[in-house]
Short mmCIF file of C-alpha atoms in Angstrom, two decimals:
data_model
loop_
_atom_site.label_atom_id
_atom_site.label_comp_id
_atom_site.label_asym_id
_atom_site.label_seq_id
_atom_site.Cartn_x
_atom_site.Cartn_y
_atom_site.Cartn_z
CA MET A 1 19.50 -75.61 -50.24
CA LYS A 2 17.73 -78.09 -47.97
CA ILE A 3 15.47 -75.41 -46.52
CA GLY A 4 14.58 -74.04 -49.96
CA ALA A 5 13.94 -77.44 -51.54
CA GLY A 6 12.18 -78.65 -48.40
CA LEU A 7 9.78 -75.74 -48.76
CA ILE A 8 9.06 -75.76 -52.49
CA VAL A 9 8.69 -79.52 -53.08
CA PRO A 10 6.11 -80.35 -50.35
CA ILE A 11 4.01 -77.28 -51.16
CA THR A 12 3.96 -78.23 -54.84
CA VAL A 13 3.09 -81.86 -54.10
CA ALA A 14 0.40 -80.83 -51.61
CA LEU A 15 -1.21 -78.53 -54.18
CA LEU A 16 -1.17 -81.30 -56.77
CA LEU A 17 -2.59 -83.90 -54.40
CA ASN A 18 -5.27 -81.47 -53.36
CA GLU A 19 -6.55 -81.53 -56.94
CA VAL A 20 -6.93 -85.33 -56.94
CA ASN A 21 -10.57 -86.28 -56.53
CA LYS A 22 -10.21 -90.03 -56.03
CA GLY A 23 -9.61 -90.64 -52.34
CA PHE A 24 -7.83 -94.00 -52.67
CA ILE A 25 -5.27 -92.51 -55.08
CA LYS A 26 -4.60 -89.56 -52.78
CA LYS A 27 -4.21 -91.80 -49.72
CA GLY A 28 -1.99 -94.21 -51.62
CA VAL A 29 0.34 -91.45 -52.78
CA GLN A 30 0.45 -89.95 -49.28
CA THR A 31 1.46 -93.32 -47.85
CA LEU A 32 4.21 -93.86 -50.43
CA ILE A 33 5.81 -90.44 -50.02
CA TYR A 34 5.49 -90.57 -46.22
CA LEU A 35 7.13 -94.00 -45.88
CA PRO A 36 10.80 -92.86 -46.19
CA HIS A 37 10.29 -90.57 -43.18
CA PHE A 38 10.14 -93.66 -40.94
CA LEU A 39 13.32 -95.23 -42.33
CA SER A 40 16.66 -94.49 -40.70
CA TRP A 41 19.60 -93.09 -42.61
CA ILE A 42 21.39 -96.40 -42.06
CA ILE A 43 18.84 -98.09 -44.31
CA LEU A 44 18.51 -95.22 -46.79
CA SER A 45 22.27 -94.79 -47.11
CA GLY A 46 22.61 -98.43 -48.11
CA ILE A 47 19.89 -97.95 -50.72
CA LEU A 48 21.52 -94.78 -52.07
CA ILE A 49 24.97 -96.38 -52.23
CA ASP A 50 23.54 -99.20 -54.36
CA ILE A 51 21.49 -96.87 -56.57
CA LEU A 52 24.33 -94.38 -57.15
CA SER A 53 27.16 -96.89 -57.53
CA PRO A 54 29.39 -95.86 -60.47
CA SER A 55 29.73 -99.48 -61.60
CA SER A 56 26.38 -101.16 -61.03
CA GLY A 57 24.02 -98.42 -59.83
CA ILE A 58 20.76 -98.01 -61.71
CA VAL A 59 21.36 -94.28 -62.23
CA ASN A 60 24.70 -94.81 -63.97
CA GLN A 61 23.29 -97.74 -65.92
CA PHE A 62 20.66 -95.34 -67.22
CA LEU A 63 23.33 -92.77 -68.12
CA LYS A 64 25.24 -95.42 -70.07
CA LEU A 65 22.20 -95.90 -72.32
CA PHE A 66 22.80 -92.35 -73.58
CA GLY A 67 26.54 -92.87 -73.97
CA LEU A 68 27.43 -90.82 -70.89
CA ASP A 69 30.31 -91.65 -68.59
CA PRO A 70 29.49 -92.97 -65.10
CA ILE A 71 29.42 -90.39 -62.31
CA PHE A 72 30.74 -91.15 -58.83
CA PHE A 73 28.00 -89.19 -57.07
CA LEU A 74 29.13 -89.98 -53.53
CA GLY A 75 32.80 -89.41 -54.29
CA SER A 76 32.56 -86.20 -56.28
CA ILE A 77 33.01 -82.81 -54.62
CA LYS A 78 30.70 -81.31 -57.23
CA TRP A 79 27.83 -83.80 -56.98
CA PHE A 80 27.87 -84.75 -53.30
CA PRO A 81 26.01 -81.65 -51.95
CA PHE A 82 23.23 -82.12 -54.50
CA VAL A 83 22.88 -85.78 -53.53
CA MET A 84 22.53 -84.69 -49.90
CA VAL A 85 19.82 -82.17 -50.73
CA ILE A 86 17.83 -84.47 -53.03
CA SER A 87 18.00 -87.46 -50.68
CA ASP A 88 17.00 -85.30 -47.69
CA VAL A 89 14.00 -83.96 -49.58
CA TRP A 90 13.07 -87.48 -50.68
CA LYS A 91 13.08 -88.65 -47.07
CA GLU A 92 11.28 -85.73 -45.42
CA PHE A 93 8.99 -84.03 -47.93
CA GLY A 94 6.19 -86.53 -47.28
CA PHE A 95 5.82 -85.32 -43.70
CA SER A 96 5.63 -81.65 -44.71
CA THR A 97 3.23 -82.50 -47.52
CA ILE A 98 0.75 -83.97 -45.04
CA VAL A 99 1.04 -80.85 -42.88
CA TYR A 100 0.23 -78.64 -45.87
CA LEU A 101 -2.64 -80.92 -46.91
CA ALA A 102 -4.10 -80.52 -43.43
CA ALA A 103 -3.82 -76.75 -43.83
CA LEU A 104 -5.51 -76.94 -47.23
CA ALA A 105 -8.39 -78.88 -45.71
CA GLY A 106 -9.06 -75.94 -43.41
CA ILE A 107 -9.72 -73.47 -46.22
CA ASN A 108 -13.39 -72.55 -46.58
CA PRO A 109 -14.78 -74.20 -49.78
CA SER A 110 -17.18 -71.29 -50.26
CA LEU A 111 -14.20 -69.13 -51.20
CA TYR A 112 -13.52 -71.36 -54.20
CA GLU A 113 -17.19 -71.34 -55.15
CA ALA A 114 -17.29 -67.55 -55.04
CA ALA A 115 -14.09 -67.32 -57.08
CA PHE A 116 -15.48 -69.77 -59.65
CA MET A 117 -18.65 -67.70 -59.98
CA ASP A 118 -16.45 -64.66 -60.60
CA GLY A 119 -14.70 -66.48 -63.45
CA ALA A 120 -11.44 -67.42 -61.69
CA ASN A 121 -9.72 -70.49 -63.14
CA ARG A 122 -7.80 -73.07 -61.07
CA TRP A 123 -4.53 -71.13 -61.32
CA LYS A 124 -6.11 -67.91 -60.07
CA GLN A 125 -7.89 -69.78 -57.29
CA THR A 126 -4.58 -71.28 -56.21
CA LEU A 127 -2.81 -67.93 -56.40
CA HIS A 128 -5.42 -65.86 -54.57
CA ILE A 129 -7.08 -68.37 -52.22
CA THR A 130 -5.00 -71.49 -51.66
CA LEU A 131 -1.56 -69.96 -51.15
CA PRO A 132 -2.79 -67.12 -48.90
CA GLY A 133 -4.83 -69.68 -46.96
CA ILE A 134 -1.78 -71.80 -46.09
CA SER A 135 0.68 -68.89 -45.81
CA PRO A 136 0.69 -68.96 -41.96
CA ILE A 137 1.80 -72.61 -42.02
CA ILE A 138 4.41 -71.86 -44.68
CA ILE A 139 5.82 -69.00 -42.62
CA LEU A 140 5.75 -71.07 -39.43
CA LEU A 141 7.58 -74.10 -40.85
CA THR A 142 10.11 -71.92 -42.68
CA THR A 143 11.01 -69.80 -39.67
CA LEU A 144 11.22 -72.79 -37.33
CA SER A 145 13.57 -74.53 -39.77
CA LEU A 146 16.11 -71.73 -39.31
CA GLY A 147 17.02 -73.20 -35.95
CA ASN A 148 18.26 -76.37 -37.68
CA VAL A 149 20.56 -74.63 -40.17
CA LEU A 150 23.73 -75.67 -38.35
CA ASN A 151 22.60 -79.27 -37.83
CA ALA A 152 22.53 -80.05 -41.57
CA GLY A 153 21.76 -83.73 -40.95
CA PHE A 154 24.61 -85.52 -39.16
CA ASP A 155 23.14 -89.01 -39.64
CA GLN A 156 22.75 -88.47 -43.36
CA VAL A 157 26.18 -87.00 -44.04
CA PHE A 158 28.04 -89.36 -41.69
CA ASN A 159 26.63 -92.44 -43.43
CA LEU A 160 27.26 -91.20 -46.96
CA TYR A 161 30.39 -89.08 -46.97
CA SER A 162 34.06 -90.07 -47.29
CA PRO A 163 37.44 -88.29 -47.13
CA ALA A 164 37.14 -87.62 -50.86
CA VAL A 165 34.23 -85.22 -50.31
CA TYR A 166 35.24 -83.56 -47.04
CA GLN A 167 35.78 -80.31 -48.92
CA SER A 168 32.13 -79.96 -49.98
CA GLY A 169 30.31 -82.44 -47.73
CA ASP A 170 31.76 -81.81 -44.29
CA ILE A 171 29.46 -80.15 -41.75
CA ILE A 172 30.10 -78.89 -38.23
CA ASP A 173 28.84 -82.06 -36.52
CA THR A 174 30.98 -84.43 -38.61
CA PHE A 175 34.01 -82.17 -38.16
CA VAL A 176 33.51 -82.15 -34.37
CA TYR A 177 33.11 -85.94 -34.42
CA ARG A 178 36.42 -86.45 -36.23
CA MET A 179 38.25 -83.90 -34.08
CA GLY A 180 36.97 -85.34 -30.80
CA MET A 181 36.35 -89.05 -31.33
CA ILE A 182 39.00 -89.89 -33.92
CA ASP A 183 41.81 -87.33 -33.52
CA ALA A 184 41.27 -86.94 -29.74
CA HIS A 185 41.42 -83.13 -29.89
CA TYR A 186 38.82 -82.82 -27.16
CA GLY A 187 39.45 -79.15 -26.37
CA ILE A 188 38.99 -77.98 -29.95
CA ALA A 189 35.97 -80.22 -30.46
CA THR A 190 34.35 -78.91 -27.27
CA ALA A 191 34.99 -75.29 -28.25
CA ILE A 192 33.47 -75.80 -31.69
CA GLY A 193 30.48 -77.61 -30.20
CA LEU A 194 29.93 -74.80 -27.69
CA PHE A 195 30.17 -72.18 -30.44
CA LYS A 196 27.61 -74.10 -32.48
CA SER A 197 25.28 -74.29 -29.48
CA VAL A 198 25.45 -70.53 -28.93
CA VAL A 199 24.77 -69.75 -32.59
CA SER A 200 21.96 -72.33 -32.70
CA PHE A 201 20.36 -70.75 -29.63
CA ILE A 202 20.43 -67.35 -31.35
CA LEU A 203 18.93 -68.78 -34.54
CA ILE A 204 16.20 -70.62 -32.62
CA SER A 205 15.36 -67.44 -30.69
CA VAL A 206 15.19 -65.42 -33.89
CA SER A 207 13.10 -68.07 -35.65
CA TYR A 208 10.68 -68.19 -32.71
CA TRP A 209 10.35 -64.40 -32.79
CA LEU A 210 9.70 -64.51 -36.54
CA ALA A 211 7.12 -67.27 -36.09
CA SER A 212 5.45 -65.23 -33.35
CA ARG A 213 5.58 -62.05 -35.39
CA PHE A 214 4.39 -63.33 -38.77
CA ALA A 215 2.51 -66.59 -38.01
CA ASN A 216 1.10 -65.79 -34.55
CA TYR A 217 2.89 -68.85 -33.15
CA ARG A 218 3.17 -69.08 -29.36
CA ILE A 219 4.36 -71.70 -26.87
CA PHE A 220 2.32 -71.62 -23.68
#
């Protein structure tokens, strides 16, 4: 879910920002969406806990205006994974957006002029020029993200989860932490960590091969 949302959202925002003609508005929006990337999950978790509080959080206060019951987002097995995905996208999509904007800046403007002369509207220009123009970057970032599938954001989950949501919010890193540091099952924790390292190495190798095969990415 994080990989999918982390791909769709920044591409969409980059395409929208690319249509903004006023430079100060574009730069201002870039700064605002990029800012959370520099904040640690310690800070963001405190913000999210206050925002999503079932008693005084602004989200539940808004739900009460429509007569809806408060939702314990960080204590619900159903809602917790979605909170993790949305908050992760909120924190990181600004960085990816800037990468895609840089790729958009490299597209030859004469292609748009030729398409306009042929009667192509903005949607067709985006479909046939913009997206193919940034497709190597899309493929590269997507394939490289496969190597981080098993990481799943330890800092984020550790600062936001609780025993109530272990069933849907627990990841390998938090499970290893509890087994090793809290329950003192060092052997089991080491075995799980080693297994994760082996699988991560395979995923990174595969993602590098895919990036080399489809995006001409090389490390020299």
